[in-house]
CSV table of C-alpha atoms (C1' of nucleotides) in Angstrom, one decimal:
chain,number,residue,atom,x,y,z
A,290,UNK,CA,0.1,-0.3,0.0
A,291,UNK,CA,2.9,2.4,0.7
A,292,UNK,CA,3.8,4.0,-2.6
A,293,UNK,CA,7.5,4.4,-2.7
A,294,UNK,CA,7.5,7.1,-5.2
A,295,UNK,CA,5.1,9.0,-3.0
A,296,UNK,CA,5.9,12.7,-3.0
A,297,UNK,CA,5.3,12.8,1.1
A,298,UNK,CA,7.8,10.5,2.5
A,299,UNK,CA,11.6,10.5,2.5
A,300,UNK,CA,13.3,7.3,1.8
A,301,UNK,CA,14.3,6.8,5.4
A,302,UNK,CA,10.5,6.9,6.6
A,303,UNK,CA,10.3,10.4,7.6
A,304,UNK,CA,7.3,12.5,6.7
A,305,UNK,CA,8.0,15.4,4.6
A,306,UNK,CA,7.4,18.9,6.2
A,307,UNK,CA,7.7,22.1,4.5
A,308,UNK,CA,11.2,22.5,4.0
A,309,UNK,CA,11.8,18.9,2.9
A,310,UNK,CA,9.3,19.2,0.3
A,311,UNK,CA,10.8,22.4,-1.0
A,312,UNK,CA,14.3,21.0,-0.9
A,313,UNK,CA,13.0,17.6,-3.2
A,314,UNK,CA,11.4,20.2,-5.2
A,315,UNK,CA,14.6,22.1,-5.9
A,316,UNK,CA,16.7,18.7,-6.6
A,317,UNK,CA,13.8,17.8,-9.2
A,318,UNK,CA,14.1,21.2,-11.1
A,319,UNK,CA,18.0,21.1,-11.0
A,320,UNK,CA,17.8,17.6,-12.3
A,321,UNK,CA,15.4,18.9,-15.2
A,322,UNK,CA,17.9,21.6,-16.0
A,323,UNK,CA,20.9,19.8,-16.1
A,324,UNK,CA,19.2,17.1,-18.3
A,325,UNK,CA,18.3,19.6,-20.6
A,326,UNK,CA,22.2,20.7,-20.9
A,327,UNK,CA,23.8,17.3,-20.8
A,328,UNK,CA,21.7,14.3,-21.1
A,329,UNK,CA,21.3,11.3,-19.0
A,330,UNK,CA,24.8,10.0,-19.6
A,331,UNK,CA,26.3,12.9,-17.9
A,332,UNK,CA,24.0,13.4,-15.1
A,333,UNK,CA,25.7,12.9,-11.7
A,334,UNK,CA,24.2,12.8,-8.1
A,335,UNK,CA,27.1,15.1,-7.2
A,336,UNK,CA,26.1,17.6,-10.0
A,337,UNK,CA,22.8,17.9,-8.8
A,338,UNK,CA,23.6,18.5,-5.2
A,339,UNK,CA,26.1,21.0,-6.3
A,340,UNK,CA,23.4,22.8,-8.2
A,341,UNK,CA,21.2,22.9,-5.3
A,342,UNK,CA,24.1,23.8,-3.0
A,343,UNK,CA,23.2,20.7,-1.1
A,344,UNK,CA,25.6,18.0,0.1
A,345,UNK,CA,25.2,15.0,-1.9
A,346,UNK,CA,24.0,13.1,1.2
A,347,UNK,CA,20.8,15.2,1.1
A,348,UNK,CA,20.0,14.0,-2.4
A,349,UNK,CA,19.7,10.4,-0.9
A,350,UNK,CA,17.3,11.2,1.6
A,351,UNK,CA,14.8,11.7,-1.3
A,352,UNK,CA,15.8,9.4,-4.3
A,353,UNK,CA,17.5,6.2,-4.3
A,354,UNK,CA,19.4,7.5,-7.4
A,355,UNK,CA,19.4,9.5,-10.5
A,356,UNK,CA,16.9,7.5,-12.3
A,357,UNK,CA,14.6,7.8,-9.6
A,358,UNK,CA,14.7,11.5,-9.9
A,359,UNK,CA,14.0,11.4,-13.4
A,360,UNK,CA,11.3,9.0,-13.0
A,361,UNK,CA,9.5,11.3,-10.6
A,362,UNK,CA,10.1,14.1,-13.1
A,363,UNK,CA,8.6,11.9,-15.8
A,364,UNK,CA,5.4,11.1,-13.8
A,365,UNK,CA,4.9,15.0,-13.2
A,366,UNK,CA,5.4,15.8,-16.9
A,367,UNK,CA,3.0,12.6,-17.9
A,368,UNK,CA,0.1,14.1,-16.0
A,369,UNK,CA,0.5,17.3,-18.2
A,370,UNK,CA,0.2,15.3,-21.3
A,371,UNK,CA,-2.7,13.0,-20.3
A,372,UNK,CA,-4.7,16.3,-19.7
A,373,UNK,CA,-4.6,17.1,-23.4
A,374,UNK,CA,-7.4,14.7,-23.8
A,375,UNK,CA,-10.1,17.2,-23.5
A,376,UNK,CA,-10.1,17.8,-27.5
A,377,UNK,CA,-10.8,14.1,-28.0
A,378,UNK,CA,-14.1,14.1,-26.2
A,379,UNK,CA,-15.7,16.4,-28.9
A,380,UNK,CA,-17.0,15.4,-32.3
A,381,UNK,CA,-14.4,15.6,-35.0
A,382,UNK,CA,-16.8,14.6,-37.9
A,383,UNK,CA,-18.4,18.2,-38.2
A,384,UNK,CA,-17.0,21.2,-39.9
A,385,UNK,CA,-14.9,22.1,-36.8
A,386,UNK,CA,-13.3,18.7,-36.8
A,387,UNK,CA,-10.3,19.7,-38.3
A,388,UNK,CA,-9.6,22.6,-36.2
A,389,UNK,CA,-10.1,20.4,-33.1
A,390,UNK,CA,-7.6,18.1,-34.5
A,391,UNK,CA,-5.3,21.0,-35.2
A,392,UNK,CA,-5.4,22.3,-31.6
A,393,UNK,CA,-4.5,18.7,-30.5
A,394,UNK,CA,-1.5,18.6,-32.3
A,395,UNK,CA,-0.3,22.2,-31.4
A,396,UNK,CA,-0.8,21.6,-27.9
A,397,UNK,CA,1.0,18.1,-28.0
A,398,UNK,CA,3.9,19.9,-29.4
A,399,UNK,CA,4.1,22.6,-27.0
A,400,UNK,CA,4.0,20.2,-24.5
A,401,UNK,CA,6.9,18.4,-25.7
A,402,UNK,CA,8.9,21.6,-26.4
A,403,UNK,CA,8.4,22.6,-22.6
A,404,UNK,CA,9.7,19.3,-21.2
A,405,UNK,CA,12.0,18.0,-24.3
A,406,UNK,CA,14.8,16.7,-22.1
A,407,UNK,CA,12.5,14.7,-19.6
A,408,UNK,CA,10.5,13.2,-22.1
A,409,UNK,CA,13.0,12.1,-24.5
A,410,UNK,CA,14.9,10.5,-21.5
A,411,UNK,CA,11.7,8.8,-20.4
A,412,UNK,CA,11.3,7.2,-23.8
A,413,UNK,CA,14.7,6.1,-23.9
A,414,UNK,CA,14.5,4.3,-21.0
A,415,UNK,CA,11.3,2.8,-21.9
A,416,UNK,CA,12.7,1.6,-25.1
A,417,UNK,CA,15.4,0.2,-22.8
A,418,UNK,CA,12.9,-1.9,-21.3
A,419,UNK,CA,12.9,-0.3,-18.2
A,420,UNK,CA,9.3,-1.2,-16.7
A,421,UNK,CA,8.8,1.8,-14.5
A,422,UNK,CA,9.5,4.3,-17.4
A,423,UNK,CA,7.4,2.3,-19.5
A,424,UNK,CA,4.3,2.5,-17.2
A,425,UNK,CA,5.1,6.2,-16.8
A,426,UNK,CA,5.0,6.7,-20.6
A,427,UNK,CA,1.8,4.4,-21.1
A,428,UNK,CA,0.0,6.3,-18.2
A,429,UNK,CA,0.6,9.5,-20.1
A,430,UNK,CA,-0.1,8.5,-23.5
A,431,UNK,CA,-3.0,6.0,-22.9
A,432,UNK,CA,-5.9,8.7,-23.0
A,433,UNK,CA,-4.7,9.9,-26.0
A,434,UNK,CA,-4.6,6.3,-27.6
A,435,UNK,CA,-7.9,5.6,-26.5
A,436,UNK,CA,-9.4,8.5,-27.4
A,437,UNK,CA,-8.2,8.2,-31.1
A,438,UNK,CA,-8.8,4.5,-30.9
A,439,UNK,CA,-12.5,5.2,-30.3
A,440,UNK,CA,-12.7,7.6,-33.2
A,441,UNK,CA,-11.2,5.0,-35.6
A,442,UNK,CA,-13.3,2.2,-34.1
A,443,UNK,CA,-16.6,4.5,-35.3
A,444,UNK,CA,-15.3,4.4,-38.8
A,445,UNK,CA,-16.5,1.4,-41.0
A,446,UNK,CA,-14.7,-0.9,-43.3
A,447,UNK,CA,-11.2,0.7,-43.2
A,448,UNK,CA,-8.7,-2.3,-42.8
A,449,UNK,CA,-7.3,-0.5,-39.8
A,450,UNK,CA,-7.0,-2.0,-36.4
A,451,UNK,CA,-8.2,0.9,-34.1
A,452,UNK,CA,-5.9,0.5,-31.5
A,453,UNK,CA,-3.0,0.1,-34.0
A,454,UNK,CA,-4.1,3.2,-35.9
A,455,UNK,CA,-4.4,5.0,-32.6
A,456,UNK,CA,-0.8,4.1,-31.7
A,457,UNK,CA,0.5,4.9,-35.2
A,458,UNK,CA,-1.0,8.7,-34.8
A,459,UNK,CA,0.3,8.9,-31.5
A,460,UNK,CA,3.7,7.7,-32.7
A,461,UNK,CA,3.7,10.2,-35.3
A,462,UNK,CA,2.9,12.6,-33.0
A,463,UNK,CA,5.7,12.0,-30.6
A,464,UNK,CA,8.3,11.9,-33.2
A,465,UNK,CA,7.2,15.0,-34.9
A,466,UNK,CA,7.3,16.8,-31.8
A,467,UNK,CA,10.8,15.5,-31.0
A,468,UNK,CA,12.2,16.4,-34.3
A,469,UNK,CA,10.2,19.2,-35.6
A,470,UNK,CA,13.0,21.5,-35.3
A,471,UNK,CA,15.0,19.4,-37.9
A,472,UNK,CA,12.4,19.9,-40.3
A,473,UNK,CA,12.5,23.4,-40.6
A,474,UNK,CA,16.2,23.0,-41.6
A,475,UNK,CA,14.6,21.5,-44.6
A,476,UNK,CA,12.4,24.2,-45.4
A,477,UNK,CA,9.5,23.0,-43.7
A,478,UNK,CA,7.9,25.5,-41.3
A,479,UNK,CA,6.3,24.6,-37.8
A,480,UNK,CA,3.1,25.9,-39.3
A,481,UNK,CA,3.3,23.2,-42.0
A,482,UNK,CA,4.4,20.6,-39.7
A,483,UNK,CA,1.3,21.0,-37.5
A,484,UNK,CA,-1.2,21.5,-40.3
A,485,UNK,CA,0.1,18.3,-42.1
A,486,UNK,CA,0.3,16.1,-38.9
A,487,UNK,CA,-3.4,17.6,-38.2
A,488,UNK,CA,-4.8,16.4,-41.5
A,489,UNK,CA,-3.3,13.0,-41.4
A,490,UNK,CA,-4.5,12.4,-37.8
A,491,UNK,CA,-7.9,14.0,-38.7
A,492,UNK,CA,-8.4,11.8,-41.8
A,493,UNK,CA,-7.3,8.6,-40.1
A,494,UNK,CA,-9.6,9.1,-37.3
A,495,UNK,CA,-12.7,10.0,-39.3
A,496,UNK,CA,-12.2,9.1,-42.9
A,497,UNK,CA,-13.1,12.6,-44.2
A,498,UNK,CA,-11.1,14.6,-46.3
A,499,UNK,CA,-11.0,18.5,-45.9
A,500,UNK,CA,-9.9,20.4,-49.0
B,256,UNK,CA,40.1,15.7,-47.2
B,257,UNK,CA,41.1,13.0,-44.5
B,258,UNK,CA,37.9,11.6,-43.3
B,259,UNK,CA,38.5,11.1,-39.5
B,260,UNK,CA,35.7,8.4,-39.1
B,261,UNK,CA,37.5,6.5,-41.9
B,262,UNK,CA,37.6,2.6,-41.5
B,263,UNK,CA,41.0,2.5,-42.9
B,264,UNK,CA,43.3,4.7,-40.4
B,265,UNK,CA,44.0,4.5,-36.8
B,266,UNK,CA,43.7,7.5,-34.9
B,267,UNK,CA,47.4,8.1,-34.7
B,268,UNK,CA,47.9,7.8,-38.5
B,269,UNK,CA,48.8,4.2,-39.1
B,270,UNK,CA,47.2,2.4,-42.1
B,271,UNK,CA,45.0,-0.2,-40.9
B,272,UNK,CA,46.1,-3.9,-42.2
B,273,UNK,CA,44.3,-7.1,-42.1
B,274,UNK,CA,44.9,-7.6,-38.3
B,275,UNK,CA,43.9,-3.9,-37.3
B,276,UNK,CA,40.7,-4.2,-39.4
B,277,UNK,CA,39.8,-7.1,-37.6
B,278,UNK,CA,40.3,-5.7,-34.1
B,279,UNK,CA,38.4,-2.7,-34.9
B,280,UNK,CA,35.5,-4.8,-36.0
B,281,UNK,CA,35.6,-7.0,-32.9
B,282,UNK,CA,35.6,-3.7,-30.9
B,283,UNK,CA,32.4,-2.5,-32.8
B,284,UNK,CA,30.4,-5.5,-32.5
B,285,UNK,CA,31.4,-5.7,-28.5
B,286,UNK,CA,30.1,-2.2,-28.4
B,287,UNK,CA,27.1,-3.3,-30.2
B,288,UNK,CA,26.2,-6.2,-28.0
B,289,UNK,CA,26.9,-4.1,-24.7
B,290,UNK,CA,24.9,-1.4,-26.0
B,291,UNK,CA,21.8,-4.0,-26.2
B,292,UNK,CA,22.4,-5.3,-22.7
B,293,UNK,CA,22.8,-2.0,-21.0
B,294,UNK,CA,22.5,1.3,-22.8
B,295,UNK,CA,25.0,4.0,-23.5
B,296,UNK,CA,24.7,5.3,-19.8
B,297,UNK,CA,26.6,2.2,-18.7
B,298,UNK,CA,28.8,1.6,-21.7
B,299,UNK,CA,32.5,1.7,-20.7
B,300,UNK,CA,35.6,1.7,-22.4
B,301,UNK,CA,36.9,-0.4,-20.0
B,302,UNK,CA,33.8,-3.0,-20.7
B,303,UNK,CA,34.2,-2.9,-24.3
B,304,UNK,CA,38.0,-3.8,-24.0
B,305,UNK,CA,37.4,-6.3,-21.5
B,306,UNK,CA,34.6,-8.1,-23.8
B,307,UNK,CA,37.3,-8.2,-26.8
B,308,UNK,CA,40.1,-9.4,-24.3
B,309,UNK,CA,42.2,-6.3,-25.1
B,310,UNK,CA,44.0,-3.7,-23.3
B,311,UNK,CA,42.0,-0.5,-22.9
B,312,UNK,CA,44.8,1.4,-24.5
B,313,UNK,CA,43.8,-0.7,-27.8
B,314,UNK,CA,40.6,0.7,-27.9
B,315,UNK,CA,42.0,4.2,-27.9
B,316,UNK,CA,43.8,3.5,-31.3
B,317,UNK,CA,40.7,2.9,-33.2
B,318,UNK,CA,38.0,5.6,-31.4
B,319,UNK,CA,38.5,8.6,-29.7
B,320,UNK,CA,35.9,7.7,-27.0
B,321,UNK,CA,32.7,5.3,-26.5
B,322,UNK,CA,30.8,7.9,-28.5
B,323,UNK,CA,32.9,7.7,-31.7
B,324,UNK,CA,32.4,3.7,-31.7
B,325,UNK,CA,28.7,4.2,-31.6
B,326,UNK,CA,28.7,6.8,-34.2
B,327,UNK,CA,30.6,4.4,-36.5
B,328,UNK,CA,28.2,1.8,-35.8
B,329,UNK,CA,25.4,4.0,-36.5
B,330,UNK,CA,26.8,4.9,-39.7
B,331,UNK,CA,27.0,1.2,-40.8
B,332,UNK,CA,23.6,0.5,-39.7
B,333,UNK,CA,22.3,3.6,-41.4
B,334,UNK,CA,23.3,2.3,-44.9
B,335,UNK,CA,21.2,-0.5,-44.5
B,336,UNK,CA,18.3,1.7,-43.9
B,337,UNK,CA,18.8,3.7,-46.8
B,338,UNK,CA,18.9,0.6,-49.1
B,339,UNK,CA,15.2,-0.1,-48.3
B,340,UNK,CA,14.4,2.6,-50.8
B,341,UNK,CA,13.9,0.3,-53.8
B,342,UNK,CA,10.3,-0.4,-53.1
B,343,UNK,CA,9.5,3.5,-53.3
B,344,UNK,CA,11.0,3.9,-56.9
B,345,UNK,CA,7.9,1.7,-58.1
B,346,UNK,CA,4.3,2.9,-58.7
B,347,UNK,CA,1.9,2.9,-55.6
B,348,UNK,CA,-1.1,4.0,-57.2
B,349,UNK,CA,-2.0,0.8,-59.3
B,350,UNK,CA,-3.5,-2.4,-57.6
B,351,UNK,CA,-0.1,-3.5,-56.2
B,352,UNK,CA,0.5,-0.3,-54.5
B,353,UNK,CA,-0.6,-1.2,-50.9
B,354,UNK,CA,1.3,-4.3,-51.0
B,355,UNK,CA,4.4,-2.3,-52.0
B,356,UNK,CA,3.8,-0.1,-49.1
B,357,UNK,CA,3.5,-3.0,-46.9
B,358,UNK,CA,6.6,-4.4,-47.7
B,359,UNK,CA,8.3,-1.3,-47.1
B,360,UNK,CA,6.9,-1.3,-43.5
B,361,UNK,CA,7.8,-4.9,-43.2
B,362,UNK,CA,11.2,-4.2,-44.0
B,363,UNK,CA,11.7,-1.0,-42.0
B,364,UNK,CA,10.5,-2.6,-39.2
B,365,UNK,CA,12.6,-5.6,-39.4
B,366,UNK,CA,15.6,-3.4,-39.9
B,367,UNK,CA,14.8,-1.9,-36.5
B,368,UNK,CA,14.4,-5.1,-35.0
B,369,UNK,CA,18.1,-6.2,-35.9
B,370,UNK,CA,19.6,-3.0,-34.8
B,371,UNK,CA,17.2,-2.0,-32.1
B,372,UNK,CA,19.9,-0.5,-29.4
B,373,UNK,CA,22.2,1.2,-32.0
B,374,UNK,CA,19.2,2.9,-33.7
B,375,UNK,CA,17.7,4.1,-30.4
B,376,UNK,CA,21.1,5.5,-29.2
B,377,UNK,CA,21.4,7.1,-32.5
B,378,UNK,CA,18.3,8.9,-32.3
B,379,UNK,CA,18.8,9.9,-28.8
B,380,UNK,CA,22.0,11.5,-29.5
B,381,UNK,CA,20.5,13.3,-32.6
B,382,UNK,CA,17.9,14.5,-30.1
B,383,UNK,CA,20.4,15.7,-27.7
B,384,UNK,CA,21.8,18.0,-30.7
B,385,UNK,CA,24.7,16.0,-31.4
B,386,UNK,CA,25.4,17.2,-35.0
B,387,UNK,CA,27.4,14.2,-35.9
B,388,UNK,CA,24.7,11.7,-35.2
B,389,UNK,CA,21.9,13.9,-36.6
B,390,UNK,CA,23.9,13.8,-39.8
B,391,UNK,CA,24.1,10.0,-39.8
B,392,UNK,CA,20.4,9.9,-39.0
B,393,UNK,CA,19.6,12.5,-41.6
B,394,UNK,CA,21.7,10.3,-44.2
B,395,UNK,CA,19.9,7.2,-43.4
B,396,UNK,CA,16.4,8.5,-43.7
B,397,UNK,CA,16.7,11.0,-46.3
B,398,UNK,CA,16.1,8.5,-49.3
B,399,UNK,CA,13.0,7.5,-47.4
B,400,UNK,CA,11.8,10.9,-46.8
B,401,UNK,CA,12.4,12.0,-50.3
B,402,UNK,CA,10.8,9.1,-51.9
B,403,UNK,CA,7.6,9.6,-49.9
B,404,UNK,CA,7.6,13.2,-50.5
B,405,UNK,CA,8.0,12.6,-54.2
B,406,UNK,CA,4.6,10.7,-53.9
B,407,UNK,CA,2.9,13.3,-51.9
B,408,UNK,CA,3.7,15.7,-54.3
B,409,UNK,CA,2.0,14.1,-57.1
B,410,UNK,CA,-1.3,14.3,-55.2
B,411,UNK,CA,-3.5,17.3,-55.8
B,412,UNK,CA,-5.1,19.6,-53.6
B,413,UNK,CA,-4.4,17.9,-50.4
B,414,UNK,CA,-3.3,20.7,-48.1
B,415,UNK,CA,-0.4,18.5,-47.2
B,416,UNK,CA,3.0,20.0,-47.3
B,417,UNK,CA,5.0,16.7,-49.1
B,418,UNK,CA,7.9,17.2,-47.3
B,419,UNK,CA,6.1,17.3,-44.0
B,420,UNK,CA,3.8,14.5,-44.6
B,421,UNK,CA,6.9,12.3,-45.6
B,422,UNK,CA,8.6,13.2,-42.5
B,423,UNK,CA,5.2,12.5,-40.5
B,424,UNK,CA,5.3,9.1,-42.1
B,425,UNK,CA,8.6,8.3,-41.5
B,426,UNK,CA,8.2,9.4,-38.0
B,427,UNK,CA,5.2,7.1,-37.5
B,428,UNK,CA,7.4,4.3,-39.0
B,429,UNK,CA,10.5,4.9,-36.8
B,430,UNK,CA,8.1,5.0,-33.6
B,431,UNK,CA,6.2,2.1,-34.6
B,432,UNK,CA,9.1,0.2,-35.0
B,433,UNK,CA,10.8,1.1,-31.8
B,434,UNK,CA,7.7,0.5,-29.8
B,435,UNK,CA,5.8,-2.1,-31.4
B,436,UNK,CA,6.5,-5.0,-29.0
B,437,UNK,CA,4.7,-2.8,-26.3
B,438,UNK,CA,1.5,-2.6,-28.6
B,439,UNK,CA,1.2,-6.6,-28.5
B,440,UNK,CA,1.1,-6.4,-24.7
B,441,UNK,CA,-2.2,-4.3,-25.4
B,442,UNK,CA,-3.6,-7.1,-27.7
B,443,UNK,CA,-2.6,-5.4,-31.0
B,444,UNK,CA,-0.6,-8.1,-33.2
B,445,UNK,CA,2.5,-7.5,-35.0
B,446,UNK,CA,0.6,-8.1,-38.2
B,447,UNK,CA,-2.1,-5.4,-37.5
B,448,UNK,CA,0.7,-2.8,-36.5
B,449,UNK,CA,2.3,-3.6,-40.1
B,450,UNK,CA,-1.1,-3.5,-42.0
B,451,UNK,CA,-2.3,-0.4,-40.4
B,452,UNK,CA,1.0,1.6,-40.6
B,453,UNK,CA,0.9,0.2,-44.3
B,454,UNK,CA,-2.5,1.5,-45.1
B,455,UNK,CA,-2.0,5.1,-43.6
B,456,UNK,CA,1.3,5.5,-45.4
B,457,UNK,CA,-0.3,4.1,-48.7
B,458,UNK,CA,-3.1,6.5,-48.1
B,459,UNK,CA,-1.1,9.7,-47.2
B,460,UNK,CA,1.4,9.0,-50.2
B,461,UNK,CA,-1.5,8.4,-52.8
B,462,UNK,CA,-4.9,9.5,-51.6
B,463,UNK,CA,-6.5,6.3,-52.4
B,464,UNK,CA,-8.4,4.1,-50.1
B,465,UNK,CA,-8.3,0.4,-50.4
B,466,UNK,CA,-11.0,-1.8,-48.8
C,126,DT,C1',64.7,-18.3,-50.3
C,127,DG,C1',66.6,-15.6,-46.9
C,128,DT,C1',67.4,-11.4,-44.5
C,129,DA,C1',66.8,-6.6,-42.9
C,130,DC,C1',63.8,-3.1,-42.2
C,131,DA,C1',59.7,-0.4,-41.8
C,132,DT,C1',55.6,-0.1,-40.0
C,133,DC,C1',51.5,-2.2,-38.1
C,134,DA,C1',49.4,-3.9,-33.6
C,135,DG,C1',49.0,-4.4,-28.9
C,136,DT,C1',50.1,-3.7,-24.1
C,137,DG,C1',51.6,-3.2,-18.9
C,138,DA,C1',51.5,-0.2,-15.5
C,139,DA,C1',50.5,3.7,-13.5
C,140,DC,C1',48.3,8.0,-12.4
C,141,DG,C1',44.7,10.7,-10.9
C,142,DC,C1',40.7,11.8,-10.5
C,143,DG,C1',35.8,12.4,-9.1
C,144,DC,C1',32.1,10.0,-8.3
C,145,DG,C1',28.7,7.2,-5.2
C,146,DT,C1',27.6,6.0,-1.0
C,147,DT,C1',27.0,5.9,4.0
C,148,DC,C1',27.3,6.9,8.9
C,149,DA,C1',27.0,9.5,13.1
C,150,DC,C1',26.2,13.6,13.9
C,151,DT,C1',24.4,18.9,14.5
C,152,DG,C1',20.8,22.1,13.9
C,153,DA,C1',15.8,23.6,12.6
C,154,DT,C1',11.2,23.0,13.1
C,155,DG,C1',6.9,22.3,15.2
C,156,DT,C1',3.6,21.2,18.7
C,157,DA,C1',1.8,19.6,23.1
C,158,DC,C1',0.8,21.4,27.6
D,288,DT,C1',3.6,32.9,26.6
D,289,DG,C1',7.0,29.5,27.5
D,290,DT,C1',9.6,25.2,27.6
D,291,DA,C1',10.6,20.4,26.7
D,292,DC,C1',10.4,17.2,23.4
D,293,DA,C1',10.0,14.7,19.2
D,294,DT,C1',10.8,14.5,14.5
D,295,DC,C1',12.3,16.7,10.4
D,296,DA,C1',16.4,18.4,7.8
D,297,DG,C1',20.8,18.6,6.4
D,298,DT,C1',25.9,17.5,6.7
D,299,DG,C1',31.0,16.6,6.9
D,300,DA,C1',34.0,13.8,6.4
D,301,DA,C1',35.6,9.8,4.8
D,302,DC,C1',36.1,5.5,2.2
D,303,DG,C1',36.7,2.7,-1.8
D,304,DC,C1',36.3,1.9,-6.2
D,305,DG,C1',36.9,1.6,-11.2
D,306,DC,C1',37.1,4.4,-14.9
D,307,DG,C1',39.8,7.2,-18.4
D,308,DT,C1',43.7,7.9,-20.5
D,309,DT,C1',48.8,8.1,-21.5
D,310,DC,C1',53.3,6.5,-22.7
D,311,DA,C1',57.1,4.2,-23.5
D,312,DC,C1',57.6,-0.1,-24.6
D,313,DT,C1',57.5,-5.3,-27.1
D,314,DG,C1',56.0,-8.0,-30.4
D,315,DA,C1',53.9,-9.3,-35.2
D,316,DT,C1',53.5,-8.6,-39.8
D,317,DG,C1',54.6,-7.6,-44.4
D,318,DT,C1',57.8,-6.4,-48.1
D,319,DA,C1',61.9,-5.0,-50.8
D,320,DC,C1',66.0,-6.8,-52.3
DNA sequence: TGTACATCAGTGAACGCGCGTTCACTGATGTAC
DNA sequence: TGTACATCAGTGAACGCGCGTTCACTGATGTAC
């Protein structure tokens, strides 16, 4: 019943007070910043502690190791992603459908832009087979995937497996979000990326084509 | 003019003979294997040398550091990926179009399955902004992207930017390839993943829908 | 075929460094009465 | 309002470890004649 990743208990069992919660938070923030600059490979407990001007020993009161801190960050960011789902509850078949798809794409990419380093690290760890990171990623993307899958399922005779199609769309979004800056180097504007992704997503979800 | 990543010259300028070429190869193979097992974070020069039963000093005759070895691996694998392009030279509008798209998807995923660790590491490094890895990734995916873009460009009045659409499709493929094992855990078979991706790709590239 | 020389190939051993981790401890905070 | 006690919070200092990296060196291979 006790959640080891809970925010309210230190690793040695103490309850966290105001001060402790703040310190934990500062450690997480520093972890995120260092992750942006250097990547997981160069992320050291010693560096994080230094950045917060705290003894390395303090770090170990809150996290077992660096990965645990990154995992906590991932969970926090994941909640934001999951909250994008609102736009999927609406109807996409009507005249505003494409517009709603566009807003979803827009927000999804913005979310990535804000948490680039954490999200890419989460995905790498998940790909490497770490089950905790896999779970956090799945939790974040599940609402999106299921929302899209529901729309695909409402189409008829498509030859598409709803869940696979939804996963394909989420895959596309994730990767476009991760690499869209690369595309601008090849003469493709960000607006085009959004518009094109939105159209592919909208068509796959509804079957309709907007000229 | 001298290519620092050339396969035929050691870092100290010596030309590589038969024996040296073999040793270099064994170091690369060991790097790939260790990458599978542990990921880049735990990949040490010392481990690689140990695996090949060679002094750490030997490693430094061929590679400046671990990343250089992974980069060389990435370049090797990238050539394989680029060679998938044959299927794009053919016509996709005819009755065999969907089948050709399917084969492309199939081979792309198979390629990933074979070189999972290297490809994911390459992509991470590229995302982290390492230009050498970015170049290697772009070189590998460019033929694919351009082939698809050409097909999209042949469509009319789609609202799709050809290059962006092609990038979206390649994005989808890469991510599906990276995570398809996750999907089977949710009741989606590999065949469905291939079929669905192929259909989305085929439709985006040609505009036609196959029932 | 043999020998000498050039250069390719690989290593032993050492150095320093900085990190991970722990422990017994001190200081800060909060609250019961 | 004040005091005593519980527990929250943070640290200094130390340890060992294993890695990265280098250098001067020995041994292996190949080839010119």
